Amino acid sequence: MNNKEKLEGIKCKKCFYLQHISHLRCLKCKNDTFDTVEAKGDCILLTYTILHAPPMEFRDKKYYILGVVQFENGMKALGQIWPKENLIIGMKLKPIYEKVCNDLDGNEVNAYVFK
Amino acid sequence: MREVAIIGVGHTKFGRLNDKSLLDLLCEASLEAIEDSNTSNTDFDSVYVASMLAETLNHMTGVASALVDRIGLLPAAADHIKNGPASGGSAIKNAFYAIASGACELVLVSGAEKMTHITLPGGVTSAVATMTHHNAERIHGASLPSFAGLLTRSYMEKYNVPKEWITSIAVKNHRNGLNNPYAHFQKEITLKKAMESPIIADPLQLYDICPISDGAAAIVMCDANIAKKYCDSPILITGVGQATDTHIIYEREDLTVLNALRICSKQAYDMAKKTPNDIDVFEAHDAFTILEAIQSEDIGFFKKGEGAKAAHEGLTEIGGKIPINPSGGLKARGHPLGATGVAQVIELVWQLRGEAGKRQVADADTGITCNFGGFGNNIVSILVERM
Ligand SMILES: [Zn+2]
């Protein structure tokens, strides 16, 4: 799991491919040693959607915005986009760790959102 | 490898089928396929059942074992294939290799889903969303419609495509579905009405998205050497391919490229010694209109970024350059998950036999499918030809 204070990815020690922390072996070369890389600074919005038909965990929301962002070091992430208006592909956003929903057992789920 | 033939098909009506269980649907389609293949008094070697959500939505496990018992096919081997919305294609692929290898001679593939009884808002969406990556996608509220929304926006921005071109695919598929008696929806829609329909995953609207359906589809396959014993017009499966792509959709270098489809369709074309130019009809997996557009590119019919334009210009109509989804596709035929990959192949069988009625593609000799699992992370392609 992600450290709460940081948004992290991993970089393959052999081919330097940057990828999500869940990979046990490199997506590109099968190597299993990585360096942890921290997302730094602002990110830009690559694409987004305004979802009006949420899954059950998010049923208390009428709609929410999901987007894919990319940081200066190339790291990408998917998350909720909190500005609701004037969204433009390429706009700058900041990651912030927030509560996003309660799961179906009622537990609070926290994740990065982009403001 | 031995050649493999399809000698019979069975297809229930797709739609809201309140009085039938998942097992009822599997039995109905299977018995129809057995009758169609004149194998009512023959022993089967193996049965593959495709269904994605039997446990979750129907509280049922051991579906394949139950089916062979109920329709009198004991002691045939029976397996339940679960590969998301590509379960049907996966089951056909497994049956193909069972016969091609020489291990089996006569095999039944039956796919079904029973979904419309789930009335809880977001219930089916949540069940399907369990396919997404837990930490990277699901906890943020991602669902399959949200991925289609992200993809549609990327595609429109990258290739400067108006939304109307993408939505014209739904209008075409509804027009084709009008002539498919098994379709969930047999009614035409106008582009104006589709463009005014409620936003679901902006920019995707209600009419860009396939329905939730009940239904089943089954085929009987055998060693092609004995096919004529059962059937006058066997259809050969000459190409099969399957490939995977990243679980997390943003880990793909280009969101608008379906690399798994490029790979699995090349496998199918190479196995059959065919190219996209040889194909007369394509059954695409249009769970969302955008998917038909990009599948028509990555399977080799149009250049990247030109699939939606081609649909808008009528090139994918019956009678066009490459007819896509004469069945009505997932949009109009409906999408009972496990049944879809089998129903796609059945439409091609009807087209190649010349039995497709008012939606017949003239002189159809060769067809291909794209059965799309996850959100493009597991895709199966089946290529069929007249014997
Ligand atoms: Zn590597």
CSV table of N, CA, C and O and ligand atoms in Angstrom, one decimal, chain A residues 12-17 19 26-31 34, ligand 1:
chain,number,residue,atom,x,y,z
A,12,CYS,N,12.3,0.3,-12.5
A,12,CYS,CA,13.0,-0.9,-12.7
A,12,CYS,C,14.5,-0.6,-12.7
A,12,CYS,O,15.0,0.4,-13.3
A,13,LYS,N,15.3,-1.4,-11.9
A,13,LYS,CA,16.7,-1.1,-11.8
A,13,LYS,C,17.5,-1.5,-13.0
A,13,LYS,O,18.6,-1.1,-13.2
A,14,LYS,N,16.9,-2.3,-13.9
A,14,LYS,CA,17.6,-2.8,-15.0
A,14,LYS,C,17.3,-2.0,-16.3
A,14,LYS,O,18.2,-1.5,-17.0
A,15,CYS,N,16.0,-1.8,-16.5
A,15,CYS,CA,15.6,-1.0,-17.8
A,15,CYS,C,15.0,0.4,-17.5
A,15,CYS,O,14.7,1.1,-18.4
A,16,PHE,N,14.9,0.7,-16.2
A,16,PHE,CA,14.5,2.1,-15.8
A,16,PHE,C,13.0,2.4,-16.1
A,16,PHE,O,12.7,3.6,-16.1
A,17,TYR,N,12.2,1.4,-16.4
A,17,TYR,CA,10.8,1.7,-16.8
A,17,TYR,C,10.1,2.0,-15.5
A,17,TYR,O,10.1,1.3,-14.5
A,19,GLN,N,6.8,2.4,-13.3
A,19,GLN,CA,5.5,1.7,-13.2
A,19,GLN,C,4.8,1.7,-11.9
A,19,GLN,O,5.4,2.2,-10.9
A,26,CYS,N,9.1,-6.5,-13.5
A,26,CYS,CA,9.0,-5.4,-14.4
A,26,CYS,C,8.1,-5.7,-15.6
A,26,CYS,O,8.2,-6.8,-16.2
A,27,LEU,N,7.2,-4.7,-15.9
A,27,LEU,CA,6.3,-4.9,-17.1
A,27,LEU,C,7.0,-5.1,-18.4
A,27,LEU,O,6.5,-5.7,-19.3
A,28,LYS,N,8.2,-4.5,-18.5
A,28,LYS,CA,8.9,-4.5,-19.7
A,28,LYS,C,10.0,-5.6,-19.8
A,28,LYS,O,10.2,-6.2,-20.9
A,29,CYS,N,10.7,-5.9,-18.7
A,29,CYS,CA,11.9,-6.8,-18.8
A,29,CYS,C,11.9,-8.0,-17.8
A,29,CYS,O,12.9,-8.7,-17.8
A,30,LYS,N,10.9,-8.1,-16.9
A,30,LYS,CA,10.8,-9.2,-15.9
A,30,LYS,C,11.7,-9.1,-14.8
A,30,LYS,O,11.7,-10.0,-13.9
A,31,ASN,N,12.6,-8.1,-14.7
A,31,ASN,CA,13.5,-7.9,-13.6
A,31,ASN,C,12.7,-7.6,-12.3
A,31,ASN,O,11.6,-7.1,-12.4
A,34,PHE,N,13.7,-2.9,-7.9
A,34,PHE,CA,13.2,-1.6,-8.3
A,34,PHE,C,13.7,-0.5,-7.3
A,34,PHE,O,14.0,-0.8,-6.2
C,1,ZN,ZN,12.6,-3.5,-16.5
